[in-house]
C-alpha cells in the first residue's frame, strides 16, 4: 500500500510590508522636492527630477512583489511573487531555530526579519520586512512537529 503525502494547505502568506521601503520613499520625496524647486525657479532639469521621483515609487511596487513569503502546513518558503517559483524553502521538520532580527527603525515601523535556520546546516530561510514578525514566528512554531508534541504532552 502506498502512503500518500499529507495535503498541503497555505496557513499564511504575505509580501514584505510597505514600510520596508521607507528609504525609497525618502529618496523619492527628496528627488520630487528638488524637481519642484527647479521648476519653481525656472531652472532646467526639473522635469527629470520629478520623473525620477515617480520612477522610484514604481520601483517600490515592483520590488515589493518580488518576494512572497508562504507558510504551509508542511513547510516555509520564499517564492517569486511574479512566477510563483520557490526561491528558498524548508520543511517544518527540518527547522532548528527561529529568530527575529529587528533594528531600531524597523521596530518603530513594526517590521522585522524572521530567520528560520535548518538542522545540520540545512541553510536559512529569511522573511525580510514582514509586519508583526513575532506573530509570524509563533505561527511557524505552532506548526512545527516537535513543538506540537511538547504542547500535547504538557
PDB file of C-alpha atoms in Angstrom:
ATOM      1  CA  UNK A   1       0.000   0.000   0.000  1.00  0.00           C
ATOM      2  CA  UNK A   2       1.410   3.385  -0.986  1.00  0.00           C
ATOM      3  CA  UNK A   3       1.192   6.103   1.642  1.00  0.00           C
ATOM      4  CA  UNK A   4       0.068   9.418   0.229  1.00  0.00           C
ATOM      5  CA  UNK A   5       1.711  12.703   1.169  1.00  0.00           C
ATOM      6  CA  UNK A   6      -0.219  14.897   3.592  1.00  0.00           C
ATOM      7  CA  UNK A   7      -2.330  17.567   1.970  1.00  0.00           C
ATOM      8  CA  UNK A   8      -0.543  20.870   1.969  1.00  0.00           C
ATOM      9  CA  UNK A   9      -2.565  23.946   2.784  1.00  0.00           C
ATOM     10  CA  UNK A  10      -1.443  27.559   2.939  1.00  0.00           C
ATOM     11  CA  UNK A  11      -1.599  28.811   6.514  1.00  0.00           C
ATOM     12  CA  UNK A  12      -0.172  32.308   5.961  1.00  0.00           C
ATOM     13  CA  UNK A  13       1.291  34.310   3.093  1.00  0.00           C
ATOM     14  CA  UNK A  14       2.364  37.914   2.686  1.00  0.00           C
ATOM     15  CA  UNK A  15       4.559  40.263   0.730  1.00  0.00           C
ATOM     16  CA  UNK A  16       7.121  42.466   2.510  1.00  0.00           C
ATOM     17  CA  UNK A  17       5.454  45.360   4.319  1.00  0.00           C
ATOM     18  CA  UNK A  18       5.179  48.695   2.533  1.00  0.00           C
ATOM     19  CA  UNK A  19       7.149  50.260   5.381  1.00  0.00           C
ATOM     20  CA  UNK A  20      10.120  48.050   4.429  1.00  0.00           C
ATOM     21  CA  UNK A  21      10.837  50.536   1.646  1.00  0.00           C
ATOM     22  CA  UNK A  22      10.810  53.758   3.676  1.00  0.00           C
ATOM     23  CA  UNK A  23      14.263  54.676   2.385  1.00  0.00           C
ATOM     24  CA  UNK A  24      12.958  54.636  -1.201  1.00  0.00           C
ATOM     25  CA  UNK A  25      10.067  56.900  -0.202  1.00  0.00           C
ATOM     26  CA  UNK A  26      12.582  59.309   1.325  1.00  0.00           C
ATOM     27  CA  UNK A  27      14.727  59.391  -1.826  1.00  0.00           C
ATOM     28  CA  UNK A  28      11.615  59.844  -3.937  1.00  0.00           C
ATOM     29  CA  UNK A  29      10.481  62.742  -1.764  1.00  0.00           C
ATOM     30  CA  UNK A  30      13.897  64.400  -1.990  1.00  0.00           C
ATOM     31  CA  UNK A  31      14.018  63.993  -5.768  1.00  0.00           C
ATOM     32  CA  UNK A  32      10.468  65.318  -6.110  1.00  0.00           C
ATOM     33  CA  UNK A  33      11.247  68.338  -3.929  1.00  0.00           C
ATOM     34  CA  UNK A  34      14.374  69.070  -5.909  1.00  0.00           C
ATOM     35  CA  UNK A  35      12.350  68.881  -9.125  1.00  0.00           C
ATOM     36  CA  UNK A  36       9.691  71.189  -7.681  1.00  0.00           C
ATOM     37  CA  UNK A  37      12.352  73.720  -6.653  1.00  0.00           C
ATOM     38  CA  UNK A  38      13.954  73.587 -10.106  1.00  0.00           C
ATOM     39  CA  UNK A  39      10.567  74.062 -11.763  1.00  0.00           C
ATOM     40  CA  UNK A  40       9.607  76.842  -9.338  1.00  0.00           C
ATOM     41  CA  UNK A  41      12.723  78.843 -10.154  1.00  0.00           C
ATOM     42  CA  UNK A  42      12.514  78.097 -13.885  1.00  0.00           C
ATOM     43  CA  UNK A  43      15.741  76.077 -13.886  1.00  0.00           C
ATOM     44  CA  UNK A  44      16.252  73.368 -16.500  1.00  0.00           C
ATOM     45  CA  UNK A  45      16.080  69.693 -15.464  1.00  0.00           C
ATOM     46  CA  UNK A  46      13.198  69.911 -13.007  1.00  0.00           C
ATOM     47  CA  UNK A  47      11.068  67.541 -15.070  1.00  0.00           C
ATOM     48  CA  UNK A  48      13.795  64.903 -14.938  1.00  0.00           C
ATOM     49  CA  UNK A  49      13.854  65.007 -11.133  1.00  0.00           C
ATOM     50  CA  UNK A  50      10.062  64.697 -10.923  1.00  0.00           C
ATOM     51  CA  UNK A  51      10.036  61.767 -13.359  1.00  0.00           C
ATOM     52  CA  UNK A  52      12.854  60.151 -11.359  1.00  0.00           C
ATOM     53  CA  UNK A  53      10.825  60.502  -8.165  1.00  0.00           C
ATOM     54  CA  UNK A  54       7.838  58.817  -9.809  1.00  0.00           C
ATOM     55  CA  UNK A  55      10.035  56.005 -11.155  1.00  0.00           C
ATOM     56  CA  UNK A  56      11.332  55.343  -7.636  1.00  0.00           C
ATOM     57  CA  UNK A  57       7.749  54.914  -6.436  1.00  0.00           C
ATOM     58  CA  UNK A  58       7.038  52.480  -9.271  1.00  0.00           C
ATOM     59  CA  UNK A  59      10.168  50.556  -8.242  1.00  0.00           C
ATOM     60  CA  UNK A  60       8.764  50.188  -4.720  1.00  0.00           C
ATOM     61  CA  UNK A  61       5.681  48.449  -6.080  1.00  0.00           C
ATOM     62  CA  UNK A  62       7.723  46.156  -8.307  1.00  0.00           C
ATOM     63  CA  UNK A  63      10.319  45.253  -5.681  1.00  0.00           C
ATOM     64  CA  UNK A  64       7.696  44.622  -3.007  1.00  0.00           C
ATOM     65  CA  UNK A  65       6.006  41.982  -5.157  1.00  0.00           C
ATOM     66  CA  UNK A  66       9.306  40.250  -5.916  1.00  0.00           C
ATOM     67  CA  UNK A  67       9.129  38.026  -2.811  1.00  0.00           C
ATOM     68  CA  UNK A  68       6.077  36.235  -1.456  1.00  0.00           C
ATOM     69  CA  UNK A  69       6.503  34.634   1.958  1.00  0.00           C
ATOM     70  CA  UNK A  70       4.473  31.466   2.479  1.00  0.00           C
ATOM     71  CA  UNK A  71       3.852  29.206   5.456  1.00  0.00           C
ATOM     72  CA  UNK A  72       2.060  25.974   4.624  1.00  0.00           C
ATOM     73  CA  UNK A  73       1.074  23.044   6.777  1.00  0.00           C
ATOM     74  CA  UNK A  74       4.327  21.271   5.792  1.00  0.00           C
ATOM     75  CA  UNK A  75       6.967  23.889   5.006  1.00  0.00           C
ATOM     76  CA  UNK A  76       8.021  27.540   4.832  1.00  0.00           C
ATOM     77  CA  UNK A  77       9.047  29.161   1.564  1.00  0.00           C
ATOM     78  CA  UNK A  78      10.044  32.342  -0.183  1.00  0.00           C
ATOM     79  CA  UNK A  79       8.513  32.387  -3.641  1.00  0.00           C
ATOM     80  CA  UNK A  80       8.892  34.766  -6.536  1.00  0.00           C
ATOM     81  CA  UNK A  81       5.757  36.886  -6.432  1.00  0.00           C
ATOM     82  CA  UNK A  82       5.560  37.093 -10.205  1.00  0.00           C
ATOM     83  CA  UNK A  83       6.232  33.496 -11.256  1.00  0.00           C
ATOM     84  CA  UNK A  84       5.350  31.566  -8.092  1.00  0.00           C
ATOM     85  CA  UNK A  85       8.658  29.721  -8.337  1.00  0.00           C
ATOM     86  CA  UNK A  86      10.179  28.807  -4.983  1.00  0.00           C
ATOM     87  CA  UNK A  87      13.364  30.758  -4.256  1.00  0.00           C
ATOM     88  CA  UNK A  88      14.102  29.217  -0.848  1.00  0.00           C
ATOM     89  CA  UNK A  89      12.232  26.761   1.309  1.00  0.00           C
ATOM     90  CA  UNK A  90      12.472  24.376   4.234  1.00  0.00           C
ATOM     91  CA  UNK A  91      10.360  21.587   5.653  1.00  0.00           C
ATOM     92  CA  UNK A  92       8.852  22.305   9.071  1.00  0.00           C
ATOM     93  CA  UNK A  93      10.512  19.107  10.318  1.00  0.00           C
ATOM     94  CA  UNK A  94      13.975  20.434   9.456  1.00  0.00           C
ATOM     95  CA  UNK A  95      13.665  23.721  11.365  1.00  0.00           C
ATOM     96  CA  UNK A  96      16.142  24.023  14.216  1.00  0.00           C
ATOM     97  CA  UNK A  97      15.607  27.605  15.330  1.00  0.00           C
ATOM     98  CA  UNK A  98      13.527  30.657  14.506  1.00  0.00           C
ATOM     99  CA  UNK A  99      14.853  34.105  15.386  1.00  0.00           C
ATOM    100  CA  UNK A 100      13.838  37.678  14.701  1.00  0.00           C
ATOM    101  CA  UNK A 101      16.242  40.391  13.571  1.00  0.00           C
ATOM    102  CA  UNK A 102      14.949  43.877  14.110  1.00  0.00           C
ATOM    103  CA  UNK A 103      16.804  47.167  14.186  1.00  0.00           C
ATOM    104  CA  UNK A 104      15.529  50.270  15.958  1.00  0.00           C
ATOM    105  CA  UNK A 105      13.941  51.805  12.860  1.00  0.00           C
ATOM    106  CA  UNK A 106      12.323  48.512  11.842  1.00  0.00           C
ATOM    107  CA  UNK A 107      10.999  48.163  15.390  1.00  0.00           C
ATOM    108  CA  UNK A 108       9.500  51.630  15.110  1.00  0.00           C
ATOM    109  CA  UNK A 109       7.608  50.559  11.985  1.00  0.00           C
ATOM    110  CA  UNK A 110       6.635  47.161  13.456  1.00  0.00           C
ATOM    111  CA  UNK A 111       8.557  45.146  10.860  1.00  0.00           C
ATOM    112  CA  UNK A 112      11.449  42.713  11.089  1.00  0.00           C
ATOM    113  CA  UNK A 113      13.219  39.759   9.522  1.00  0.00           C
ATOM    114  CA  UNK A 114      12.220  36.252  10.566  1.00  0.00           C
ATOM    115  CA  UNK A 115      15.247  33.957  10.216  1.00  0.00           C
ATOM    116  CA  UNK A 116      14.474  30.241  10.005  1.00  0.00           C
ATOM    117  CA  UNK A 117      17.544  28.038  10.478  1.00  0.00           C
ATOM    118  CA  UNK A 118      17.691  24.396   9.492  1.00  0.00           C
ATOM    119  CA  UNK A 119      19.179  21.436  11.340  1.00  0.00           C
ATOM    120  CA  UNK A 120      22.648  20.195  10.380  1.00  0.00           C
ATOM    121  CA  UNK A 121      23.453  23.288   8.332  1.00  0.00           C
ATOM    122  CA  UNK A 122      20.440  22.861   6.036  1.00  0.00           C
ATOM    123  CA  UNK A 123      20.573  26.589   5.393  1.00  0.00           C
ATOM    124  CA  UNK A 124      18.395  29.552   6.254  1.00  0.00           C
ATOM    125  CA  UNK A 125      15.153  30.980   5.001  1.00  0.00           C
ATOM    126  CA  UNK A 126      14.598  34.676   5.649  1.00  0.00           C
ATOM    127  CA  UNK A 127      11.313  36.532   5.608  1.00  0.00           C
ATOM    128  CA  UNK A 128      12.569  40.128   5.307  1.00  0.00           C
ATOM    129  CA  UNK A 129      10.476  43.150   6.206  1.00  0.00           C
ATOM    130  CA  UNK A 130       7.422  41.287   7.470  1.00  0.00           C
ATOM    131  CA  UNK A 131       4.825  43.089   9.530  1.00  0.00           C
ATOM    132  CA  UNK A 132       4.463  41.707  13.085  1.00  0.00           C
ATOM    133  CA  UNK A 133       7.418  39.296  12.956  1.00  0.00           C
ATOM    134  CA  UNK A 134       6.544  37.858  16.399  1.00  0.00           C
ATOM    135  CA  UNK A 135       3.178  36.698  15.080  1.00  0.00           C
ATOM    136  CA  UNK A 136       4.842  35.066  12.064  1.00  0.00           C
ATOM    137  CA  UNK A 137       7.338  33.307  14.351  1.00  0.00           C
ATOM    138  CA  UNK A 138       4.527  31.996  16.570  1.00  0.00           C
ATOM    139  CA  UNK A 139       2.620  30.686  13.529  1.00  0.00           C
ATOM    140  CA  UNK A 140       5.648  28.709  12.379  1.00  0.00           C
ATOM    141  CA  UNK A 141       6.397  27.375  15.862  1.00  0.00           C
ATOM    142  CA  UNK A 142       2.802  26.226  16.303  1.00  0.00           C
ATOM    143  CA  UNK A 143       3.085  24.129  13.129  1.00  0.00           C
ATOM    144  CA  UNK A 144       6.437  22.513  13.919  1.00  0.00           C
ATOM    145  CA  UNK A 145       6.055  18.796  14.769  1.00  0.00           C
ATOM    146  CA  UNK A 146       8.460  18.935  17.749  1.00  0.00           C
ATOM    147  CA  UNK A 147       6.635  21.974  19.148  1.00  0.00           C
ATOM    148  CA  UNK A 148       3.218  20.286  18.792  1.00  0.00           C
ATOM    149  CA  UNK A 149       4.445  17.169  20.628  1.00  0.00           C
ATOM    150  CA  UNK A 150       5.607  19.228  23.613  1.00  0.00           C
ATOM    151  CA  UNK A 151       2.287  21.088  23.684  1.00  0.00           C
ATOM    152  CA  UNK A 152       0.323  17.824  23.615  1.00  0.00           C
ATOM    153  CA  UNK A 153       2.490  16.252  26.310  1.00  0.00           C
ATOM    154  CA  UNK A 154       2.284  19.253  28.677  1.00  0.00           C
TER     155      UNK A 154
END
